[in-house]
């Protein structure tokens, strides 16, 4: 009986130690994701990033096609809410100078990356869920953007096999490019996502 009790105690101690070590490694991995994105945003894209409260860094599905008309840029980084079933993913698109052959070709095919492209919005926006909203000066000044737009994106393929809805924020800076911030969630959380957008506004912004 005493032997069995000792075995159970040792197993419990081992299990607790394993959980603590696992959590420690998990947090280190999250911090690594966050620091890398923050560094790249600052150094490569001239952007400032701050991890929003109650979110943790995660590895995201970088290549994602929401529907047949989707023109989504590669997603570089993401964070997940600790309280809600919401994932935020980021894409940074820096404009290639217009005086280069590649820069000219990109603008011929998909337009100026630093300006709103109405054609893309028409293809992507799900106006049955919400209207396309063009950002006012108050919102733009907080992220130092020239223009911006928010809309629900049409989704026929769940993101990461989980999230069936997405609110997409496009922020544009003339001569610089754009950043795309995607809030992935599910039906019933539309109002919650609007609250989270307002609460986390400014987590990613242009330097000047």
Short mmCIF file of C-alpha atoms in Angstrom, two decimals:
data_model
loop_
_atom_site.label_atom_id
_atom_site.label_comp_id
_atom_site.label_asym_id
_atom_site.label_seq_id
_atom_site.Cartn_x
_atom_site.Cartn_y
_atom_site.Cartn_z
CA UNK A 1 0.00 0.00 0.00
CA UNK A 2 2.83 2.37 0.97
CA UNK A 3 4.67 1.41 -2.24
CA UNK A 4 1.61 2.21 -4.36
CA UNK A 5 1.17 5.54 -2.58
CA UNK A 6 4.82 6.43 -3.22
CA UNK A 7 4.51 5.56 -6.91
CA UNK A 8 1.41 7.75 -7.24
CA UNK A 9 3.17 10.64 -5.50
CA UNK A 10 6.24 10.32 -7.74
CA UNK A 11 4.06 10.20 -10.85
CA UNK A 12 2.14 13.30 -9.73
CA UNK A 13 5.41 15.17 -9.10
CA UNK A 14 6.75 14.11 -12.51
CA UNK A 15 3.51 15.16 -14.24
CA UNK A 16 3.51 18.61 -12.61
CA UNK A 17 7.17 19.12 -13.54
CA UNK A 18 6.44 18.06 -17.13
CA UNK A 19 3.55 20.56 -17.41
CA UNK A 20 5.70 23.37 -16.02
CA UNK A 21 8.53 22.63 -18.45
CA UNK A 22 6.10 22.35 -21.38
CA UNK A 23 4.47 25.69 -20.51
CA UNK A 24 7.88 27.33 -20.19
CA UNK A 25 8.97 26.08 -23.64
CA UNK A 26 5.60 27.07 -25.11
CA UNK A 27 5.91 30.64 -23.79
CA UNK A 28 9.47 30.88 -25.08
CA UNK A 29 8.30 29.83 -28.55
CA UNK A 30 5.51 32.43 -28.46
CA UNK A 31 7.92 35.16 -27.40
CA UNK A 32 10.28 34.13 -30.20
CA UNK A 33 7.51 34.51 -32.81
CA UNK A 34 6.58 37.92 -31.41
CA UNK A 35 10.12 39.28 -31.22
CA UNK A 36 10.93 38.12 -34.75
CA UNK A 37 7.85 39.79 -36.26
CA UNK A 38 8.45 42.99 -34.26
CA UNK A 39 12.05 43.12 -35.48
CA UNK A 40 11.16 42.41 -39.12
CA UNK A 41 8.30 44.92 -39.11
CA UNK A 42 10.62 47.59 -37.78
CA UNK A 43 13.73 46.82 -39.84
CA UNK A 44 12.31 45.63 -43.15
CA UNK A 45 8.97 47.45 -43.35
CA UNK A 46 9.39 50.62 -41.24
CA UNK A 47 6.46 49.66 -39.05
CA UNK A 48 5.94 49.57 -35.30
CA UNK A 49 4.27 46.57 -33.68
CA UNK A 50 3.10 45.93 -30.14
CA UNK A 51 1.58 42.65 -28.97
CA UNK A 52 -2.01 43.42 -27.90
CA UNK A 53 -3.05 42.58 -24.34
CA UNK A 54 -4.57 39.12 -23.82
CA UNK A 55 -3.10 37.77 -27.07
CA UNK A 56 -0.22 35.38 -27.67
CA UNK A 57 1.95 34.82 -30.71
CA UNK A 58 1.34 31.74 -32.85
CA UNK A 59 2.56 30.17 -36.08
CA UNK A 60 -0.09 30.88 -38.69
CA UNK A 61 -1.09 29.40 -42.03
CA UNK A 62 0.92 31.71 -44.29
CA UNK A 63 -0.55 30.76 -47.65
CA UNK A 64 -4.32 31.01 -47.66
CA UNK A 65 -6.94 31.26 -50.39
CA UNK A 66 -10.30 32.16 -48.88
CA UNK A 67 -12.22 31.81 -52.17
CA UNK A 68 -11.63 31.60 -55.91
CA UNK A 69 -11.48 35.40 -56.26
CA UNK A 70 -9.25 35.95 -53.23
CA UNK A 71 -6.03 37.91 -53.73
CA UNK A 72 -4.72 37.51 -50.20
CA UNK A 73 -1.05 38.30 -49.58
CA UNK A 74 1.10 35.83 -47.64
CA UNK A 75 0.45 36.03 -43.90
CA UNK A 76 3.68 36.47 -41.96
CA UNK A 77 2.60 36.30 -38.35
CA UNK A 78 -0.41 35.90 -36.11
CA UNK A 79 -1.70 36.19 -32.57
CA UNK A 80 -4.47 34.31 -30.81
CA UNK A 81 -6.82 35.65 -28.17
CA UNK A 82 -6.46 34.11 -24.72
CA UNK A 83 -10.13 34.77 -23.99
CA UNK A 84 -11.97 34.37 -27.29
CA UNK A 85 -11.90 32.23 -30.43
CA UNK A 86 -10.21 34.92 -32.49
CA UNK A 87 -6.97 34.85 -34.47
CA UNK A 88 -5.37 37.96 -35.94
CA UNK A 89 -2.98 37.51 -38.88
CA UNK A 90 -0.74 40.10 -40.54
CA UNK A 91 0.57 40.66 -44.06
CA UNK A 92 3.03 43.43 -44.94
CA UNK A 93 3.33 44.53 -48.56
CA UNK A 94 6.05 47.05 -49.33
CA UNK A 95 5.90 48.82 -52.68
CA UNK A 96 8.68 48.20 -55.15
CA UNK A 97 9.86 51.53 -56.68
CA UNK A 98 8.01 52.59 -59.83
CA UNK A 99 11.27 53.17 -61.68
CA UNK A 100 11.99 49.42 -61.78
CA UNK A 101 10.68 46.94 -64.34
CA UNK A 102 9.19 44.72 -61.61
CA UNK A 103 7.60 47.70 -59.88
CA UNK A 104 5.92 48.82 -63.09
CA UNK A 105 4.71 45.29 -63.87
CA UNK A 106 3.19 44.80 -60.40
CA UNK A 107 1.21 48.03 -60.78
CA UNK A 108 -0.02 46.97 -64.22
CA UNK A 109 -1.32 43.66 -62.85
CA UNK A 110 -2.62 44.50 -59.36
CA UNK A 111 -2.47 48.29 -59.05
CA UNK A 112 -0.49 50.53 -56.73
CA UNK A 113 0.05 48.70 -53.40
CA UNK A 114 -0.03 52.04 -51.60
CA UNK A 115 -3.51 52.98 -52.78
CA UNK A 116 -7.00 51.49 -52.34
CA UNK A 117 -7.87 49.09 -55.12
CA UNK A 118 -11.64 49.15 -55.60
CA UNK A 119 -11.52 46.17 -57.95
CA UNK A 120 -9.94 43.94 -55.29
CA UNK A 121 -12.45 45.08 -52.68
CA UNK A 122 -15.35 44.31 -55.02
CA UNK A 123 -14.03 40.77 -55.51
CA UNK A 124 -13.27 40.10 -51.86
CA UNK A 125 -15.91 41.91 -49.82
CA UNK A 126 -18.91 39.99 -48.46
CA UNK A 127 -21.46 42.81 -48.39
CA UNK A 128 -24.17 40.45 -47.11
CA UNK A 129 -22.36 40.33 -43.75
CA UNK A 130 -21.33 43.98 -43.51
CA UNK A 131 -20.85 47.13 -45.55
CA UNK A 132 -17.42 48.20 -46.77
CA UNK A 133 -16.21 50.87 -44.36
CA UNK A 134 -13.65 53.49 -45.37
CA UNK A 135 -11.64 54.70 -42.40
CA UNK A 136 -11.95 58.28 -41.21
CA UNK A 137 -9.15 60.62 -40.16
CA UNK A 138 -9.40 59.69 -36.47
CA UNK A 139 -8.60 56.04 -37.15
CA UNK A 140 -6.01 56.79 -39.85
CA UNK A 141 -4.02 59.22 -37.68
CA UNK A 142 -3.61 56.59 -34.95
CA UNK A 143 -1.81 54.27 -37.38
CA UNK A 144 -0.24 57.04 -39.53
CA UNK A 145 -1.90 55.74 -42.69
CA UNK A 146 -3.07 57.76 -45.70
CA UNK A 147 -6.17 55.67 -46.30
CA UNK A 148 -7.79 52.48 -45.15
CA UNK A 149 -10.77 50.18 -45.43
CA UNK A 150 -12.48 47.43 -43.41
CA UNK A 151 -14.76 44.73 -44.77
CA UNK A 152 -15.86 41.15 -44.24
CA UNK A 153 -14.04 38.87 -46.64
CA UNK A 154 -15.83 36.18 -48.61
CA UNK A 155 -14.77 32.80 -47.25
CA UNK A 156 -15.46 29.38 -48.74
CA UNK A 157 -12.51 27.63 -47.07
CA UNK A 158 -12.10 27.88 -43.29
CA UNK A 159 -8.85 29.44 -42.15
CA UNK A 160 -6.67 26.84 -40.39
CA UNK A 161 -9.70 24.56 -40.77
CA UNK A 162 -11.44 26.43 -37.92
CA UNK A 163 -12.45 30.00 -38.71
CA UNK A 164 -15.29 30.63 -41.14
CA UNK A 165 -15.41 34.44 -41.01
CA UNK A 166 -12.89 37.23 -41.40
CA UNK A 167 -12.84 41.00 -41.07
CA UNK A 168 -10.04 42.41 -43.16
CA UNK A 169 -8.37 45.75 -42.49
CA UNK A 170 -6.29 47.31 -45.27
CA UNK A 171 -4.06 50.26 -44.33
CA UNK A 172 -2.29 52.17 -47.09
CA UNK A 173 0.70 54.51 -47.16
CA UNK A 174 1.53 56.36 -50.38
CA UNK A 175 4.90 55.35 -51.84
CA UNK A 176 5.31 52.79 -49.07
CA UNK A 177 2.71 50.07 -49.60
CA UNK A 178 0.10 48.54 -47.34
CA UNK A 179 -0.47 46.33 -44.35
CA UNK A 180 -3.29 43.81 -44.07
CA UNK A 181 -4.70 42.83 -40.67
CA UNK A 182 -7.15 39.93 -40.71
CA UNK A 183 -9.42 39.07 -37.79
CA UNK A 184 -10.54 35.45 -38.15
CA UNK A 185 -13.53 34.27 -36.12
CA UNK A 186 -16.81 32.35 -36.36
CA UNK A 187 -20.51 33.08 -36.67
CA UNK A 188 -21.99 34.79 -33.64
CA UNK A 189 -18.85 36.75 -32.75
CA UNK A 190 -19.29 39.69 -35.16
CA UNK A 191 -19.96 42.25 -32.40
CA UNK A 192 -17.09 40.85 -30.34
CA UNK A 193 -14.67 41.20 -33.24
CA UNK A 194 -15.72 44.83 -33.76
CA UNK A 195 -14.90 45.44 -30.08
CA UNK A 196 -11.52 43.73 -30.45
CA UNK A 197 -10.69 45.78 -33.55
CA UNK A 198 -11.32 48.98 -31.60
CA UNK A 199 -9.47 47.72 -28.52
CA UNK A 200 -6.36 46.63 -30.42
CA UNK A 201 -6.31 49.54 -32.88
CA UNK A 202 -2.77 50.84 -33.30
CA UNK A 203 -1.00 47.55 -32.47
CA UNK A 204 0.57 47.78 -35.96
CA UNK A 205 1.26 51.20 -37.46
CA UNK A 206 3.52 53.04 -39.86
CA UNK A 207 6.53 54.78 -38.33
CA UNK A 208 5.73 58.14 -39.87
#
